[in-house]
Amino acid sequence: MSPHKLHTSGNERDTININKETVTNGISTDFPGHFYGEDGSFSLEQFRKDLNIKVHYNRQSDMSLSLMGVDASIANAIRRIMIAEISTLAIETVFVEDNTSVIHDEVLSHRLGLIPWKGSKQGIREFLQEFKRGEPGEDPFANTFDWNTDENDPEKLYHNANVYAKDIVFTPSGRQAEYFSGEDAIRPSNPDILIAKLRPGQRIALEMHMHKGIGADHAKFSPVATASYRLLPTINIMQPILGEDAHKFQGCFPKGVIGIEKVTRQEAAIKGSGYEKREGEDKAVVVDAMKDTVSRECLRHPEFQGKVKLGRKRDHFIFGIESTGQWDSDELFVEALRVLKKKCLTLEKQVVFMAR
């Protein structure tokens, strides 16, 4: 780290200060008229220039990305939409024909309702699921049991001893077969979810109606296990931290946040840098502030007083998105933007109508 960067703290307006026992500069000031002589009005061109999205990792079930250059209200709107306003499928109604298992009907129905499902994205957007009753006498959910008295393991002793999510049979109705067939058929996100355990003489036979809904109606419709964000931590080393203090400083942070480097000859030769005659000594440098949990541990030690400044970037949001399986994690973020755009268009029409 070059000496001139030691005193660089960035734009103070964009940083929330994390002090030993307080948090300051937490109020947003980016609105017209707050600072004398500055316009501060919204500019679409400036918004486009500041907006930036960076994906840190992207897996089918979870992803992490940074949304930069937006206000907290926008980031929070996207988070809330992912939790409560993206349509998914869930079992809404259960018609129990026969249940002689040890699980009560109400508990069994509740377990079935919480199973996450997946299927055709186009079909999910365009259809509400309907259930087609079987022919008279047809029982697709019946289980047949026999047992081998030479075994002690229930999995081997009984056939169909465990009822899993994969045992649920989806029966399309009408044109649903055009959208939900083959790889796009409605099926559980995790086929090995255990629903119940049965023993000889016990039986579960039931029908389920699946509906399309949103998390605002019931949590079982929410497509995410977790959708959260945090502000990017900032760590500014104001004065050199050297020798044993550097290693102690490193231990105040999670692994990978602070690194140890050697003071170079060039740094030691610069007067006023704090590195004079310290060539070859260990110094603390910031490696990856994103891994920091902002524990403030370093602020509790007197040897670091005035040498470090902690904060959080006001307009840098690090999202963590975990999908339950019906949508891929990256699709959830894009779908949330689509819903937000639709809301904005609706609001625009209302504002235009009010102005007439």
C-alpha positions as CSV (number, residue, x, y, z in Angstrom):
1,M,0.0,0.0,0.0
2,S,1.5,3.3,-1.0
3,P,1.8,6.0,1.7
4,H,-0.6,8.4,0.0
5,K,-3.4,5.9,0.3
6,L,-3.2,5.6,4.0
7,H,-5.2,8.8,4.5
8,T,-7.8,8.1,1.8
9,S,-11.2,7.6,3.3
10,G,-13.5,8.1,0.3
11,N,-16.5,10.3,0.1
12,E,-17.7,10.9,3.7
13,R,-21.2,11.4,2.5
14,D,-21.4,7.9,1.1
15,T,-19.9,6.2,4.2
16,I,-21.7,5.3,7.4
17,N,-19.2,5.6,10.3
18,I,-18.9,2.6,12.6
19,N,-17.5,3.9,15.9
20,K,-16.7,2.0,19.1
21,E,-20.2,2.3,20.6
22,T,-22.1,4.4,18.1
23,V,-23.0,4.6,14.4
24,T,-22.9,8.1,12.8
25,N,-23.7,9.6,9.4
26,G,-26.5,7.1,9.0
27,I,-29.0,9.5,7.5
28,S,-29.2,9.8,3.7
29,T,-28.6,13.3,2.4
30,D,-28.9,12.7,-1.4
31,F,-32.0,14.7,-2.0
32,P,-32.5,18.3,-3.4
33,G,-31.7,21.3,-1.3
34,H,-29.8,19.5,1.5
35,F,-26.4,21.0,0.8
36,Y,-26.3,24.8,0.0
37,G,-25.4,25.6,-3.6
38,E,-25.9,22.0,-4.8
39,D,-28.9,20.9,-6.9
40,G,-29.1,17.3,-5.8
41,S,-32.2,16.6,-8.0
42,F,-32.6,13.2,-9.6
43,S,-30.8,12.7,-12.9
44,L,-31.5,9.7,-15.0
45,E,-28.1,9.9,-16.8
46,Q,-26.3,10.1,-13.4
47,F,-28.3,7.1,-12.2
48,R,-27.3,5.1,-15.2
49,K,-23.7,6.1,-14.7
50,D,-23.7,5.1,-11.0
51,L,-25.7,1.9,-11.3
52,N,-23.6,-1.2,-11.4
53,I,-24.2,-4.9,-10.7
54,K,-21.4,-7.4,-10.0
55,V,-22.0,-11.1,-9.5
56,H,-19.7,-12.7,-6.9
57,Y,-20.9,-16.3,-7.5
58,N,-23.9,-17.9,-9.1
59,R,-25.2,-21.3,-8.3
60,Q,-28.6,-22.8,-9.0
61,S,-29.6,-22.8,-5.4
62,D,-27.8,-19.7,-4.1
63,M,-25.9,-16.6,-5.4
64,S,-24.3,-13.5,-4.2
65,L,-24.1,-10.1,-6.0
66,S,-23.4,-6.5,-5.4
67,L,-25.9,-3.8,-6.3
68,M,-24.2,-0.5,-6.4
69,G,-25.3,3.1,-7.0
70,V,-28.9,2.9,-5.7
71,D,-30.8,4.1,-2.7
72,A,-31.6,1.7,0.2
73,S,-35.3,2.0,-0.8
74,I,-34.7,0.4,-4.2
75,A,-32.5,-2.4,-2.7
76,N,-35.1,-3.1,-0.1
77,A,-37.9,-3.1,-2.6
78,I,-36.1,-5.8,-4.6
79,R,-35.5,-7.9,-1.5
80,R,-39.1,-7.7,-0.4
81,I,-40.4,-8.5,-3.9
82,M,-38.2,-11.7,-3.9
83,I,-39.7,-12.7,-0.6
84,A,-43.3,-11.8,-1.1
85,E,-44.3,-11.1,-4.6
86,I,-42.9,-13.7,-7.0
87,S,-45.4,-16.3,-8.0
88,T,-44.7,-19.9,-7.1
89,L,-46.7,-23.2,-6.7
90,A,-47.7,-24.8,-3.4
91,I,-50.3,-27.3,-2.2
92,E,-53.3,-25.4,-1.0
93,T,-56.0,-27.9,-0.4
94,V,-55.7,-31.6,0.7
95,F,-58.6,-34.0,0.5
96,V,-57.8,-36.9,2.8
97,E,-59.5,-40.1,1.8
98,D,-57.7,-42.4,4.2
99,N,-54.9,-41.8,6.7
100,T,-54.2,-44.5,9.2
101,S,-50.6,-43.3,9.8
102,V,-49.4,-41.9,13.1
103,I,-49.5,-38.3,11.7
104,H,-52.7,-36.4,12.1
105,D,-54.5,-35.1,9.0
106,E,-53.8,-31.5,9.9
107,V,-50.1,-32.1,10.5
108,L,-49.8,-34.1,7.3
109,S,-51.5,-31.4,5.3
110,H,-49.2,-28.8,6.8
111,R,-46.1,-30.8,5.8
112,L,-47.4,-31.3,2.3
113,G,-48.1,-27.5,1.9
114,L,-44.5,-26.7,2.8
115,I,-42.9,-28.9,0.0
116,P,-41.3,-26.7,-2.6
117,W,-42.1,-27.5,-6.3
118,K,-40.7,-26.7,-9.7
119,G,-41.9,-26.9,-13.2
120,S,-42.2,-24.9,-16.5
121,K,-41.5,-21.2,-15.8
122,Q,-43.9,-20.2,-18.6
123,G,-46.6,-22.4,-17.2
124,I,-46.1,-21.0,-13.7
125,R,-46.6,-17.5,-15.1
126,E,-49.7,-18.3,-17.1
127,F,-51.5,-21.0,-15.2
128,L,-53.1,-21.6,-11.9
129,Q,-52.9,-25.3,-11.1
130,E,-56.0,-27.4,-11.1
131,F,-56.2,-31.0,-9.9
132,K,-58.0,-33.7,-12.0
133,R,-59.7,-36.3,-9.9
134,G,-59.0,-39.9,-10.8
135,E,-61.5,-42.3,-12.3
136,P,-63.9,-44.1,-9.8
137,G,-61.9,-46.7,-8.0
138,E,-58.6,-45.4,-9.1
139,D,-56.1,-44.9,-6.2
140,P,-52.8,-43.6,-7.5
141,F,-51.6,-43.0,-3.9
142,A,-52.2,-46.4,-2.5
143,N,-49.3,-48.2,-0.9
144,T,-48.9,-52.0,-0.8
145,F,-46.9,-53.5,2.1
146,D,-45.2,-56.8,2.8
147,W,-42.3,-57.7,5.0
148,N,-39.4,-60.0,5.5
149,T,-39.1,-61.2,9.1
150,D,-35.4,-61.9,8.7
151,E,-34.6,-58.1,8.5
152,N,-34.4,-55.6,11.3
153,D,-33.9,-52.5,9.1
154,P,-37.3,-50.9,8.4
155,E,-36.1,-49.8,5.0
156,K,-35.5,-53.5,4.1
157,L,-38.2,-55.0,6.3
158,Y,-41.1,-53.2,4.7
159,H,-41.9,-52.0,1.2
160,N,-43.0,-48.4,0.9
161,A,-42.2,-47.9,4.6
162,N,-41.3,-44.2,3.9
163,V,-43.4,-41.8,2.0
164,Y,-41.4,-39.2,0.1
165,A,-42.2,-36.1,-1.9
166,K,-41.3,-38.1,-5.1
167,D,-44.3,-40.4,-4.4
168,I,-46.7,-37.6,-5.1
169,V,-48.1,-38.0,-8.6
170,F,-48.9,-34.9,-10.7
171,T,-51.9,-35.2,-13.0
172,P,-52.2,-32.4,-15.5
173,S,-55.6,-31.0,-16.5
174,G,-56.7,-29.6,-19.8
175,R,-54.0,-27.6,-21.6
176,Q,-51.7,-27.9,-18.6
177,A,-50.0,-30.9,-20.3
178,E,-48.7,-28.5,-23.0
179,Y,-46.7,-26.6,-20.4
180,F,-46.1,-29.2,-17.7
181,S,-44.7,-32.3,-19.3
182,G,-41.4,-34.1,-19.6
183,E,-38.6,-32.0,-18.0
184,D,-41.1,-29.2,-17.3
185,A,-43.5,-31.4,-15.4
186,I,-44.4,-30.2,-11.9
187,R,-42.3,-32.1,-9.4
188,P,-40.7,-31.5,-6.0
189,S,-37.5,-29.5,-5.9
190,N,-36.1,-32.2,-3.6
191,P,-37.7,-35.6,-4.2
192,D,-36.3,-37.1,-1.0
193,I,-38.3,-34.9,1.4
194,L,-39.7,-37.4,4.0
195,I,-43.4,-36.9,4.5
196,A,-44.4,-39.8,6.7
197,K,-43.3,-43.3,7.9
198,L,-45.8,-46.2,7.5
199,R,-45.9,-49.7,9.0
200,P,-48.0,-52.8,8.0
201,G,-51.7,-52.0,8.0
202,Q,-51.2,-48.2,7.7
203,R,-52.2,-46.3,4.6
204,I,-52.3,-42.8,3.2
205,A,-54.6,-42.0,0.3
206,L,-55.3,-38.3,-0.5
207,E,-55.7,-35.8,-3.3
208,M,-54.1,-32.4,-3.4
209,H,-54.9,-29.2,-5.2
210,M,-52.0,-26.9,-6.1
211,H,-52.4,-23.2,-6.5
212,K,-50.2,-20.4,-7.7
213,G,-49.6,-17.7,-5.1
214,I,-47.2,-15.2,-3.6
215,G,-45.3,-15.1,-0.3
216,A,-47.5,-12.2,0.8
217,D,-50.4,-14.6,0.9
218,H,-48.6,-17.4,2.8
219,A,-44.9,-18.1,3.5
220,K,-45.2,-21.5,1.7
221,F,-45.4,-19.6,-1.6
222,S,-42.2,-17.7,-1.0
223,P,-39.6,-18.8,-3.6
224,V,-36.6,-18.0,-1.4
225,A,-35.2,-19.6,1.8
226,T,-33.2,-16.4,2.4
227,A,-33.1,-13.1,0.6
228,S,-31.0,-10.5,2.4
229,Y,-28.4,-7.8,1.8
230,R,-25.7,-6.0,3.8
231,L,-23.7,-2.9,3.2
232,L,-20.2,-3.2,2.0
233,P,-17.8,-2.8,4.9
234,T,-15.0,-0.2,4.6
235,I,-11.7,-0.4,6.5
236,N,-9.3,2.6,6.2
237,I,-5.9,2.3,7.9
238,M,-5.1,5.9,8.8
239,Q,-1.7,5.3,10.3
240,P,0.8,2.4,9.8
241,I,0.2,-0.7,11.9
242,L,3.5,-2.5,12.2
243,G,5.3,-5.5,13.8
244,E,3.4,-7.4,16.5
245,D,0.6,-4.9,16.3
246,A,0.0,-5.9,12.7
247,H,-0.5,-9.5,13.6
248,K,-2.8,-8.6,16.5
249,F,-4.7,-6.3,14.1
250,Q,-5.1,-9.2,11.7
251,G,-6.6,-11.3,14.4
252,C,-9.3,-8.8,15.1
253,F,-10.9,-9.6,11.7
254,P,-12.3,-12.7,10.0
255,K,-9.8,-14.7,8.0
256,G,-8.9,-13.1,4.7
257,V,-9.8,-9.5,5.6
258,I,-6.4,-8.3,6.7
259,G,-3.1,-9.4,5.2
260,I,0.5,-9.0,6.3
261,E,3.1,-7.5,3.9
262,K,6.7,-6.2,4.3
263,V,7.6,-2.5,4.3
264,T,9.4,-1.8,1.0
265,R,12.5,0.2,0.6
266,Q,10.6,2.9,-1.3
267,E,8.1,3.3,1.5
268,A,10.8,3.5,4.1
269,A,12.6,6.2,2.2
270,I,9.5,8.6,2.1
271,K,9.6,11.1,4.9
272,G,6.3,11.4,6.9
273,S,5.0,8.1,5.7
274,G,5.4,6.4,9.1
275,Y,7.6,3.8,7.6
276,E,10.9,5.6,8.0
277,K,13.7,3.1,9.0
278,R,11.1,0.3,9.1
279,E,12.1,-1.5,5.9
280,G,11.4,-5.2,6.0
281,E,9.0,-5.0,9.0
282,D,5.5,-6.5,8.8
283,K,2.7,-4.1,8.1
284,A,-1.1,-4.6,8.1
285,V,-3.0,-4.1,4.8
286,V,-6.6,-4.5,3.8
287,V,-7.0,-7.5,1.5
288,D,-10.8,-8.1,1.2
289,A,-13.1,-5.8,3.2
290,M,-16.1,-7.6,1.9
291,K,-15.4,-10.6,4.2
292,D,-15.5,-8.3,7.3
293,T,-18.4,-8.8,9.7
294,V,-17.9,-5.3,11.3
295,S,-17.4,-6.7,14.8
296,R,-15.5,-3.5,15.9
297,E,-13.0,-5.7,17.8
298,C,-10.1,-3.6,16.6
299,L,-11.7,-0.5,18.2
300,R,-11.5,-2.0,21.6
301,H,-7.7,-2.1,21.7
302,P,-5.9,1.2,22.7
303,E,-2.9,0.5,20.4
304,F,-5.2,0.9,17.4
305,Q,-6.9,4.2,18.5
306,G,-6.8,6.7,15.7
307,K,-5.1,4.2,13.3
308,V,-8.2,2.7,11.7
309,K,-11.6,3.9,10.6
310,L,-14.5,1.5,10.0
311,G,-17.6,2.2,8.0
312,R,-20.1,0.9,5.6
313,K,-20.7,2.0,2.0
314,R,-24.1,3.5,1.9
315,D,-25.0,2.6,-1.7
316,H,-23.2,-0.7,-2.1
317,F,-25.5,-3.6,-1.2
318,I,-24.2,-7.2,-1.1
319,F,-27.2,-9.5,-1.8
320,G,-27.4,-13.1,-0.7
321,I,-30.2,-15.1,-2.4
322,E,-31.1,-18.7,-1.7
323,S,-33.7,-20.4,-3.8
324,T,-36.1,-23.1,-2.6
325,G,-35.8,-24.7,-6.1
326,Q,-38.8,-23.4,-8.2
327,W,-36.7,-20.6,-9.6
328,D,-32.9,-20.5,-10.0
329,S,-31.3,-18.0,-7.8
330,D,-30.3,-15.6,-10.6
331,E,-33.8,-15.9,-12.1
332,L,-35.2,-14.7,-8.8
333,F,-33.3,-11.4,-9.0
334,V,-34.3,-10.8,-12.6
335,E,-37.9,-11.7,-11.8
336,A,-37.9,-9.2,-8.9
337,L,-36.8,-6.5,-11.3
338,R,-39.6,-7.4,-13.7
339,V,-42.1,-7.1,-10.9
340,L,-40.6,-3.8,-9.8
341,K,-40.8,-2.5,-13.4
342,K,-44.4,-3.4,-13.6
343,K,-45.1,-1.6,-10.3
344,C,-43.4,1.5,-11.6
345,L,-45.4,1.5,-14.8
346,T,-48.6,1.2,-12.8
347,L,-47.5,4.1,-10.6
348,E,-46.6,6.2,-13.6
349,K,-50.1,5.8,-15.1
350,Q,-51.6,6.8,-11.8
351,V,-49.4,9.9,-11.4
352,V,-50.1,11.0,-15.0
353,F,-53.9,10.5,-14.4
354,M,-53.7,12.6,-11.2
355,A,-51.9,15.4,-13.1
356,R,-54.7,15.9,-15.6
